[in-house]
Every structure is written in structure tokens, then in C-alpha cells.
């Protein structure tokens, strides 16, 4: 007995340094590092395609595979983190991410590009991206700090995009695309020590009602996919992935095709990241007082209007940066209310798992956005059909989110024998 008490005291002292501020700061740093390089990969399309005589569909397929495997790997990574703790998952993810960037640096064939940029980075992102950071925030932070922390964690990913886009362009211009990928790869290793602050215990103790304490992962999944509001949320999230992945990968080349310099394209992507800091923090704050379904609907409809305006007028540096700014306000701001709705409906016990399955839908959309973008351009020499498809999906998702019911799922109460 005394030995157990001593171990508990030692564990308590060891965790004293993990204050809410430390948890949020380290989580935001991980979100920044994890989201930064992958948001700058669009700037490698032209130099790599020119060097190896690839069409844009070759690079598009590799990034499409990355998005798909990131999505498919997310619920697995979430389930492992929920069951065995977050730290090990983060370490494996960071190593895969770094290794994928390094392999991409030495890729000279489409297959090696698919393995590095597609398979390794895709699974790496599943293990160390901001999605797991947000689930850790929900588990480790008190309820009154979660809303703003979720917004801050999402905004940190946007700051990574703001930071890495111009840095990526500068590294490519001054040192070449190979060295740029090497630098990105070594930076990913910083995620490992930072993830110590987000370490969650195996089978984290829930903060919900007693019936949730005994819920298995199988029952949790059956409950979620039998819940109409969760299904609607998952379907709407598809559009977010389609739009974000298409713009991230193909917008830089689209701008160059329209006479805009690569440097300006870098600042457009940076503007998206910068303005999404405002958007994510604002949504993180507003979701405490406004219905989350209305926030999501407004975001999707605003994206559709911004895209319509962008392609309806001549493309200029001003219109491109303006599109980046408006898009940035809605870029990752879908994530805090989506994550919060999952937690509200089902609790935090299996949050990483259930949000992971929602993210599968997001990344299937990302896969199609990137892949179809490359195929359509190679076949028609234009991205116009994909832009219109993005507008259509935005309007549909705005409508899909409106019927979501924002309340905890009703569970049967166990009766005494």
C-alpha cells in the first residue's frame, strides 16, 4: 500500500509542470510544426515537375494519397491514443513525417514520391497533427478553458501555414527544393519533446456520466454512426477537406498560370494562414455563446461566395491576396466547432476516435480535391470545373449542417438487478 501511495505522489510531482498554459503552448507549437510543411507542399509542384518532366497529376496523386491516408489513419491513431496514451503516437507520427519529407527530397520516380509524400507523410500526420492536439486539450484542460484552447490550437496550425509558406518559397529560391525538404524534415523532430506536455494516461478517466465509463470503442462507434447529427456533421466535413486540399496544392500553380509570381503565391498562402488565426480564435470564442451548427453553416456558405467572387473577376495580385484573406477567416475555423460538437454529443472518452472518423470524411474530400484537380488540369488545361464543384459543395454543406441537434446523446441508464 505504501509503495502505491509513493508512486502516486511521484507521478503527481512529475505532472506538476504541466499547467494549462504549458499544455496549450506545447500543443500550439506541435500544431504549428505539423501543419506548416504540408501546407507548403504546393510550392514544390512546379520545381519537381520541371526537373522530372512530371505532369501535375503525378504530384496531385501523391498528395491525394497523403490526404486519404491521413484521414484513414486518424481514427486508428486516435483509438491508440485513447487507449494507450498520446505520447507514443506522437513520437511515431513525427518520425514518419520527418522520414517522408526526407524520402521526398530524394524522390526521382512517381513511386518514391507516392511513398514519401503520400504514404509516410500521410500516416505521420495522422499521428502528430493538430487533430490529436485538440483531443488532448479536451482531455487535459478544464471545461472553461477548452473552447478558447481549441481555437488557439487550430490557429497555431494556421500560423504554421503563415510561417512555412514564405519560408518554403525562400528556401526553394535560394537553396533548391531538395534542401528545403531536408530543413522541413529535421524540424519535425521537435514534435517529440514537445509532445511530453500532452501525454495522456492510458484509458483516460472520463469526465462524463457513469454509463460512459463502461462504454467500449465498438459501442461508441455504433452509437455515433446511428446518430443523425453526427452523420450530418461527418458529411459536411467532406467539403472542408475538398476545398482546403485543392487550394493548398493547386492554388500556387493556378496563380502562376494566371501571371502571378510564385513569391506572391507564397504570400497568398501565408495570408490564408494569418487570417485563419483570427478566424479560428474568433470561432473558438463565439462557439461558447452561438449555436455551433450556425457557425459551420456560415463558414461553408462564406467559402462558396468567396470562391465565386474570386473566379468571376480577373486574377490580380490584389484579388489573389484578398481571396487568401477571406478564405483564411474560414480556413480551419470548422475544426473547433466540429470537435466541440463531437465532445458535446458523446463526451471525451472516445473523442479522438470519433473525431478521427469524422476526419476520414474530411480527408476523402481532400483526396478528391487534389486528385481531381490534377486530372482535370491535365485533361482540360484549366481548374475551372473544380472551382465550380467547390462552390456547389460549399452550398450543400451549409445546408447539411443546419439540422444538427446540439445536445448530449441520450443513453439508457443501467437498472439495478
PDB file of C-alpha atoms in Angstrom, residues 184 237 287:
ATOM      1  CA  UNK A 184      11.404  20.747 -43.061  1.00  0.00           C
ATOM      2  CA  UNK A 237     -16.810  17.917 -43.117  1.00  0.00           C
ATOM      3  CA  UNK A 287     -18.890  28.833 -30.109  1.00  0.00           C
TER       4      UNK A 287
END
